Amino acid sequence: MKRISKPSASKPTIAIPAKEKRKDSFFESVYDVVRLIPKGRATSYGAIAEYLGTKLSARMVGWAMNAAGAAYPPVPAHRVVNRNGMLSGRHHFATPTLMADLLKSEGIKVKNDTIVNFEKIFWDPVKELDLS
DNA sequence: CGTGTGACCGGCG
DNA sequence: ACGCCGGCCACAC
């Protein structure tokens, strides 16, 4: 992300720390959902994708997470794992163990880079947020 | 405007 | 059980 890295010179605007367009991207939608994940729970890329209506494109969610690190407010990306509860994105954190440590600090048990009893702590946005 | 790519997922051999 | 393949689609070159 960082469209800012493309200064066309014609737009010398200052770094604009604040959101320039807010709902501009699909990424923001993903971040919003992820930020709603309660502490001690976790969800999967596919579940988020399904909630957003792009079920068959869970990859996009992962893609969004790749840019989540620069998002503000911070996005608890560690609460998003693949459908098997495996910490497939751990290598994208500052350290390979950070993701597991964060989860553990929230009471989630992680064994061998996989969340224990994933089905129990699984937080499905489609069900939890539903539509009301 | 074309092309490559990916922290996924489900299906099939 | 395991690996491979195709789909899907927003985004950066």
Short mmCIF file of N, CA and C in Angstrom, two decimals, chain A:
data_model
loop_
_atom_site.label_atom_id
_atom_site.label_comp_id
_atom_site.label_asym_id
_atom_site.label_seq_id
_atom_site.Cartn_x
_atom_site.Cartn_y
_atom_site.Cartn_z
N MET A 1 0.84 -1.16 0.00
CA MET A 1 0.00 0.00 0.00
C MET A 1 0.86 1.19 0.00
N LYS A 2 0.48 2.26 0.52
CA LYS A 2 1.37 3.40 0.50
C LYS A 2 1.33 4.01 -0.87
N ARG A 3 0.20 4.47 -1.26
CA ARG A 3 0.12 5.12 -2.54
C ARG A 3 0.91 6.39 -2.43
N ILE A 4 1.21 6.80 -1.18
CA ILE A 4 1.92 8.03 -0.94
C ILE A 4 3.33 7.96 -1.50
N SER A 5 3.81 6.73 -1.65
CA SER A 5 5.18 6.56 -2.12
C SER A 5 5.30 6.99 -3.59
N LYS A 6 4.19 7.44 -4.11
CA LYS A 6 4.21 7.83 -5.52
C LYS A 6 3.91 9.32 -5.62
N PRO A 7 4.87 10.13 -5.28
CA PRO A 7 4.69 11.58 -5.30
C PRO A 7 4.82 12.11 -6.71
N SER A 8 3.73 12.45 -7.29
CA SER A 8 3.76 12.92 -8.66
C SER A 8 4.27 14.35 -8.78
N ALA A 9 4.89 14.81 -7.74
CA ALA A 9 5.46 16.15 -7.75
C ALA A 9 4.38 17.22 -7.89
N SER A 10 3.33 16.90 -8.56
CA SER A 10 2.28 17.89 -8.76
C SER A 10 1.44 17.99 -7.49
N LYS A 11 1.65 17.02 -6.61
CA LYS A 11 0.90 17.03 -5.36
C LYS A 11 1.84 16.94 -4.18
N PRO A 12 2.44 18.05 -3.83
CA PRO A 12 3.42 18.11 -2.75
C PRO A 12 2.80 18.09 -1.37
N THR A 13 1.56 17.72 -1.27
CA THR A 13 0.88 17.73 0.03
C THR A 13 1.73 17.04 1.07
N ILE A 14 1.58 17.48 2.27
CA ILE A 14 2.36 16.90 3.33
C ILE A 14 1.92 15.47 3.53
N ALA A 15 2.64 14.73 4.25
CA ALA A 15 2.37 13.31 4.43
C ALA A 15 0.96 12.87 4.74
N ILE A 16 0.05 13.74 4.95
CA ILE A 16 -1.32 13.35 5.28
C ILE A 16 -1.40 12.12 6.17
N PRO A 17 -1.16 12.27 7.43
CA PRO A 17 -1.21 11.14 8.35
C PRO A 17 -2.63 10.61 8.47
N ALA A 18 -3.56 11.50 8.34
CA ALA A 18 -4.96 11.06 8.47
C ALA A 18 -5.39 10.37 7.20
N LYS A 19 -6.46 9.67 7.30
CA LYS A 19 -6.96 8.95 6.14
C LYS A 19 -7.33 9.94 5.06
N GLU A 20 -6.88 9.66 3.89
CA GLU A 20 -7.13 10.56 2.78
C GLU A 20 -8.48 10.34 2.15
N LYS A 21 -8.95 9.12 2.22
CA LYS A 21 -10.24 8.85 1.60
C LYS A 21 -11.10 7.87 2.39
N ARG A 22 -10.66 7.43 3.49
CA ARG A 22 -11.33 6.42 4.32
C ARG A 22 -11.86 5.24 3.53
N LYS A 23 -13.11 5.09 3.26
CA LYS A 23 -13.63 3.89 2.63
C LYS A 23 -13.10 3.62 1.23
N ASP A 24 -11.99 4.19 0.91
CA ASP A 24 -11.47 4.03 -0.43
C ASP A 24 -11.20 2.60 -0.85
N SER A 25 -10.69 1.81 0.05
CA SER A 25 -10.37 0.46 -0.41
C SER A 25 -10.99 -0.69 0.34
N PHE A 26 -10.92 -1.80 -0.30
CA PHE A 26 -11.39 -3.07 0.20
C PHE A 26 -10.59 -3.40 1.46
N PHE A 27 -9.37 -2.93 1.48
CA PHE A 27 -8.50 -3.19 2.62
C PHE A 27 -9.12 -2.66 3.90
N GLU A 28 -9.64 -1.45 3.81
CA GLU A 28 -10.24 -0.84 5.00
C GLU A 28 -11.36 -1.70 5.55
N SER A 29 -12.11 -2.28 4.64
CA SER A 29 -13.23 -3.13 5.07
C SER A 29 -12.68 -4.32 5.85
N VAL A 30 -11.62 -4.86 5.34
CA VAL A 30 -11.01 -6.01 6.00
C VAL A 30 -10.52 -5.58 7.39
N TYR A 31 -9.85 -4.47 7.45
CA TYR A 31 -9.32 -4.00 8.73
C TYR A 31 -10.45 -3.81 9.73
N ASP A 32 -11.53 -3.25 9.27
CA ASP A 32 -12.66 -3.00 10.16
C ASP A 32 -13.14 -4.29 10.81
N VAL A 33 -13.28 -5.32 10.00
CA VAL A 33 -13.73 -6.61 10.52
C VAL A 33 -12.72 -7.17 11.51
N VAL A 34 -11.47 -7.14 11.12
CA VAL A 34 -10.43 -7.69 11.98
C VAL A 34 -10.38 -6.97 13.32
N ARG A 35 -10.58 -5.68 13.28
CA ARG A 35 -10.55 -4.91 14.53
C ARG A 35 -11.71 -5.27 15.45
N LEU A 36 -12.71 -5.92 14.91
CA LEU A 36 -13.87 -6.30 15.72
C LEU A 36 -13.69 -7.66 16.39
N ILE A 37 -12.65 -8.35 16.01
CA ILE A 37 -12.41 -9.66 16.61
C ILE A 37 -12.09 -9.47 18.09
N PRO A 38 -12.87 -10.11 18.96
CA PRO A 38 -12.66 -9.98 20.40
C PRO A 38 -11.34 -10.60 20.83
N LYS A 39 -10.81 -10.09 21.92
CA LYS A 39 -9.56 -10.63 22.44
C LYS A 39 -9.83 -12.07 22.88
N GLY A 40 -8.89 -12.91 22.58
CA GLY A 40 -9.06 -14.31 22.97
C GLY A 40 -9.79 -15.14 21.93
N ARG A 41 -10.12 -14.53 20.83
CA ARG A 41 -10.82 -15.26 19.76
C ARG A 41 -10.00 -15.08 18.49
N ALA A 42 -10.35 -15.85 17.47
CA ALA A 42 -9.62 -15.76 16.20
C ALA A 42 -10.55 -16.18 15.08
N THR A 43 -10.23 -15.78 13.89
CA THR A 43 -11.06 -16.15 12.74
C THR A 43 -10.15 -16.51 11.58
N SER A 44 -10.75 -16.82 10.46
CA SER A 44 -9.94 -17.25 9.32
C SER A 44 -10.09 -16.28 8.15
N TYR A 45 -9.16 -16.35 7.26
CA TYR A 45 -9.19 -15.48 6.08
C TYR A 45 -10.47 -15.73 5.30
N GLY A 46 -10.79 -16.99 5.17
CA GLY A 46 -11.97 -17.35 4.41
C GLY A 46 -13.25 -16.80 5.02
N ALA A 47 -13.33 -16.83 6.35
CA ALA A 47 -14.53 -16.34 7.02
C ALA A 47 -14.71 -14.85 6.77
N ILE A 48 -13.62 -14.14 6.81
CA ILE A 48 -13.68 -12.70 6.57
C ILE A 48 -14.08 -12.44 5.13
N ALA A 49 -13.48 -13.21 4.24
CA ALA A 49 -13.79 -13.05 2.82
C ALA A 49 -15.28 -13.31 2.59
N GLU A 50 -15.77 -14.33 3.23
CA GLU A 50 -17.18 -14.67 3.05
C GLU A 50 -18.06 -13.54 3.57
N TYR A 51 -17.69 -13.01 4.71
CA TYR A 51 -18.45 -11.92 5.29
C TYR A 51 -18.47 -10.71 4.36
N LEU A 52 -17.37 -10.49 3.71
CA LEU A 52 -17.28 -9.34 2.80
C LEU A 52 -17.91 -9.63 1.45
N GLY A 53 -18.31 -10.87 1.26
CA GLY A 53 -18.97 -11.21 0.00
C GLY A 53 -18.04 -11.72 -1.07
N THR A 54 -16.78 -11.89 -0.74
CA THR A 54 -15.83 -12.39 -1.72
C THR A 54 -15.26 -13.71 -1.20
N LYS A 55 -16.15 -14.57 -0.84
CA LYS A 55 -15.79 -15.87 -0.30
C LYS A 55 -14.70 -16.62 -1.04
N LEU A 56 -14.78 -16.60 -2.36
CA LEU A 56 -13.80 -17.33 -3.14
C LEU A 56 -12.46 -16.62 -3.26
N SER A 57 -12.36 -15.50 -2.61
CA SER A 57 -11.10 -14.77 -2.71
C SER A 57 -10.49 -14.49 -1.36
N ALA A 58 -10.35 -15.53 -0.59
CA ALA A 58 -9.76 -15.38 0.73
C ALA A 58 -8.34 -14.83 0.60
N ARG A 59 -7.76 -15.05 -0.53
CA ARG A 59 -6.37 -14.60 -0.73
C ARG A 59 -6.30 -13.09 -0.59
N MET A 60 -7.35 -12.45 -1.02
CA MET A 60 -7.37 -10.99 -0.95
C MET A 60 -7.27 -10.53 0.49
N VAL A 61 -7.88 -11.31 1.38
CA VAL A 61 -7.83 -10.93 2.79
C VAL A 61 -6.39 -11.00 3.26
N GLY A 62 -5.73 -12.06 2.87
CA GLY A 62 -4.34 -12.21 3.26
C GLY A 62 -3.53 -11.06 2.68
N TRP A 63 -3.90 -10.69 1.50
CA TRP A 63 -3.18 -9.62 0.83
C TRP A 63 -3.35 -8.33 1.63
N ALA A 64 -4.53 -8.14 2.06
CA ALA A 64 -4.83 -6.94 2.84
C ALA A 64 -4.03 -6.94 4.13
N MET A 65 -3.91 -8.10 4.74
CA MET A 65 -3.17 -8.18 5.98
C MET A 65 -1.72 -7.82 5.78
N ASN A 66 -1.25 -8.09 4.60
CA ASN A 66 0.14 -7.80 4.29
C ASN A 66 0.40 -6.31 4.46
N ALA A 67 -0.64 -5.54 4.24
CA ALA A 67 -0.52 -4.10 4.36
C ALA A 67 -1.06 -3.61 5.69
N ALA A 68 -1.61 -4.50 6.46
CA ALA A 68 -2.21 -4.13 7.74
C ALA A 68 -1.22 -3.51 8.71
N GLY A 69 0.01 -3.93 8.62
CA GLY A 69 1.02 -3.42 9.53
C GLY A 69 1.13 -1.92 9.52
N ALA A 70 0.86 -1.31 8.37
CA ALA A 70 0.98 0.13 8.25
C ALA A 70 -0.34 0.84 8.53
N ALA A 71 -1.37 0.06 8.77
CA ALA A 71 -2.69 0.66 8.99
C ALA A 71 -2.82 1.24 10.40
N TYR A 72 -3.67 2.23 10.51
CA TYR A 72 -3.91 2.83 11.80
C TYR A 72 -5.38 3.19 11.90
N PRO A 73 -6.03 2.84 13.01
CA PRO A 73 -5.47 2.17 14.19
C PRO A 73 -4.93 0.79 13.84
N PRO A 74 -4.08 0.27 14.71
CA PRO A 74 -3.47 -1.03 14.49
C PRO A 74 -4.52 -2.13 14.27
N VAL A 75 -4.17 -3.08 13.47
CA VAL A 75 -5.06 -4.19 13.17
C VAL A 75 -4.49 -5.45 13.84
N PRO A 76 -5.30 -6.12 14.65
CA PRO A 76 -4.84 -7.34 15.32
C PRO A 76 -4.75 -8.50 14.36
N ALA A 77 -3.85 -8.41 13.44
CA ALA A 77 -3.68 -9.43 12.41
C ALA A 77 -3.36 -10.81 12.97
N HIS A 78 -2.85 -10.85 14.17
CA HIS A 78 -2.50 -12.15 14.75
C HIS A 78 -3.74 -13.00 15.03
N ARG A 79 -4.92 -12.36 15.02
CA ARG A 79 -6.14 -13.10 15.30
C ARG A 79 -6.74 -13.69 14.03
N VAL A 80 -6.02 -13.57 12.96
CA VAL A 80 -6.50 -14.12 11.69
C VAL A 80 -5.55 -15.23 11.23
N VAL A 81 -6.09 -16.41 11.10
CA VAL A 81 -5.28 -17.55 10.68
C VAL A 81 -6.00 -18.27 9.54
N ASN A 82 -5.43 -19.33 9.05
CA ASN A 82 -6.10 -20.02 7.94
C ASN A 82 -7.17 -20.95 8.50
N ARG A 83 -7.86 -21.65 7.63
CA ARG A 83 -9.00 -22.45 8.08
C ARG A 83 -8.63 -23.56 9.05
N ASN A 84 -7.37 -23.94 9.08
CA ASN A 84 -6.94 -25.02 9.96
C ASN A 84 -6.47 -24.48 11.31
N GLY A 85 -6.53 -23.17 11.45
CA GLY A 85 -6.08 -22.60 12.72
C GLY A 85 -4.57 -22.45 12.77
N MET A 86 -3.93 -22.62 11.64
CA MET A 86 -2.48 -22.50 11.61
C MET A 86 -2.06 -21.05 11.40
N LEU A 87 -0.98 -20.69 12.05
CA LEU A 87 -0.50 -19.31 11.95
C LEU A 87 0.29 -19.09 10.66
N SER A 88 -0.39 -19.20 9.58
CA SER A 88 0.26 -19.09 8.27
C SER A 88 0.91 -17.74 8.00
N GLY A 89 0.50 -16.73 8.72
CA GLY A 89 1.08 -15.41 8.47
C GLY A 89 2.15 -15.00 9.45
N ARG A 90 2.58 -15.91 10.29
CA ARG A 90 3.57 -15.55 11.32
C ARG A 90 4.85 -14.95 10.77
N HIS A 91 5.23 -15.34 9.58
CA HIS A 91 6.49 -14.83 9.02
C HIS A 91 6.42 -13.36 8.60
N HIS A 92 5.23 -12.82 8.67
CA HIS A 92 5.08 -11.43 8.26
C HIS A 92 5.14 -10.50 9.45
N PHE A 93 5.34 -11.04 10.61
CA PHE A 93 5.45 -10.22 11.81
C PHE A 93 6.91 -9.91 12.06
N ALA A 94 7.13 -9.01 12.99
CA ALA A 94 8.50 -8.59 13.29
C ALA A 94 9.39 -9.81 13.53
N THR A 95 8.86 -10.75 14.30
CA THR A 95 9.63 -11.97 14.54
C THR A 95 8.67 -13.13 14.30
N PRO A 96 9.18 -14.28 13.94
CA PRO A 96 8.36 -15.46 13.63
C PRO A 96 7.53 -15.95 14.82
N THR A 97 7.93 -15.55 15.99
CA THR A 97 7.20 -16.03 17.18
C THR A 97 6.22 -15.01 17.74
N LEU A 98 6.30 -13.80 17.23
CA LEU A 98 5.43 -12.74 17.74
C LEU A 98 3.95 -13.07 17.65
N MET A 99 3.53 -13.57 16.54
CA MET A 99 2.12 -13.89 16.35
C MET A 99 1.64 -14.89 17.41
N ALA A 100 2.39 -15.93 17.62
CA ALA A 100 2.01 -16.94 18.61
C ALA A 100 2.02 -16.34 20.01
N ASP A 101 3.02 -15.51 20.27
CA ASP A 101 3.12 -14.90 21.60
C ASP A 101 1.93 -14.01 21.89
N LEU A 102 1.53 -13.25 20.90
CA LEU A 102 0.39 -12.35 21.09
C LEU A 102 -0.87 -13.16 21.39
N LEU A 103 -1.06 -14.23 20.66
CA LEU A 103 -2.24 -15.07 20.88
C LEU A 103 -2.20 -15.68 22.28
N LYS A 104 -1.05 -16.16 22.65
CA LYS A 104 -0.90 -16.77 23.97
C LYS A 104 -1.20 -15.76 25.06
N SER A 105 -0.75 -14.55 24.84
CA SER A 105 -0.97 -13.51 25.85
C SER A 105 -2.45 -13.18 25.99
N GLU A 106 -3.23 -13.62 25.03
CA GLU A 106 -4.67 -13.36 25.10
C GLU A 106 -5.41 -14.59 25.59
N GLY A 107 -4.64 -15.58 25.99
CA GLY A 107 -5.27 -16.79 26.52
C GLY A 107 -5.49 -17.89 25.51
N ILE A 108 -5.06 -17.65 24.28
CA ILE A 108 -5.24 -18.67 23.25
C ILE A 108 -4.04 -19.61 23.28
N LYS A 109 -4.31 -20.87 23.26
CA LYS A 109 -3.22 -21.85 23.29
C LYS A 109 -2.75 -22.15 21.89
N VAL A 110 -1.44 -22.08 21.73
CA VAL A 110 -0.86 -22.34 20.41
C VAL A 110 0.13 -23.49 20.52
N LYS A 111 -0.09 -24.48 19.71
CA LYS A 111 0.78 -25.65 19.72
C LYS A 111 1.30 -25.89 18.33
N ASN A 112 2.61 -25.84 18.19
CA ASN A 112 3.18 -26.12 16.88
C ASN A 112 2.62 -25.18 15.81
N ASP A 113 2.59 -23.90 16.12
CA ASP A 113 2.09 -22.90 15.17
C ASP A 113 0.64 -23.11 14.77
N THR A 114 -0.09 -23.79 15.61
CA THR A 114 -1.50 -24.01 15.32
C THR A 114 -2.31 -23.74 16.59
N ILE A 115 -3.45 -23.08 16.42
CA ILE A 115 -4.29 -22.77 17.57
C ILE A 115 -4.98 -24.04 18.06
N VAL A 116 -4.88 -24.27 19.37
CA VAL A 116 -5.51 -25.45 19.95
C VAL A 116 -7.00 -25.18 20.11
N ASN A 117 -7.81 -26.15 19.79
CA ASN A 117 -9.26 -26.00 19.86
C ASN A 117 -9.73 -24.80 19.06
N PHE A 118 -9.21 -24.69 17.89
CA PHE A 118 -9.57 -23.57 17.03
C PHE A 118 -11.08 -23.40 16.86
N GLU A 119 -11.78 -24.50 16.73
CA GLU A 119 -13.24 -24.40 16.52
C GLU A 119 -13.93 -23.74 17.70
N LYS A 120 -13.36 -23.89 18.88
CA LYS A 120 -13.99 -23.31 20.06
C LYS A 120 -13.79 -21.81 20.19
N ILE A 121 -12.64 -21.35 19.82
CA ILE A 121 -12.40 -19.90 19.93
C ILE A 121 -12.66 -19.20 18.60
N PHE A 122 -13.04 -19.98 17.62
CA PHE A 122 -13.32 -19.42 16.31
C PHE A 122 -14.41 -18.36 16.37
N TRP A 123 -14.13 -17.24 15.79
CA TRP A 123 -15.07 -16.13 15.78
C TRP A 123 -15.47 -15.88 14.33
N ASP A 124 -16.68 -16.25 14.00
CA ASP A 124 -17.14 -16.12 12.62
C ASP A 124 -17.92 -14.82 12.44
N PRO A 125 -17.37 -13.88 11.70
CA PRO A 125 -18.03 -12.59 11.48
C PRO A 125 -19.43 -12.75 10.89
N VAL A 126 -19.58 -13.75 10.07
CA VAL A 126 -20.90 -13.95 9.45
C VAL A 126 -21.94 -14.27 10.53
N LYS A 127 -21.54 -15.04 11.51
CA LYS A 127 -22.45 -15.40 12.58
C LYS A 127 -22.50 -14.36 13.69
N GLU A 128 -21.34 -13.92 14.10
CA GLU A 128 -21.26 -12.95 15.20
C GLU A 128 -21.82 -11.59 14.82
N LEU A 129 -21.44 -11.13 13.67
CA LEU A 129 -21.91 -9.81 13.24
C LEU A 129 -23.24 -9.99 12.54
N ASP A 130 -23.36 -11.15 11.92
CA ASP A 130 -24.59 -11.48 11.21
C ASP A 130 -25.05 -10.28 10.41
N LEU A 131 -26.26 -9.93 10.49
CA LEU A 131 -26.74 -8.77 9.76
C LEU A 131 -27.63 -7.97 10.69
N SER A 132 -28.23 -8.65 11.61
CA SER A 132 -29.17 -8.00 12.53
C SER A 132 -30.30 -7.33 11.79
#
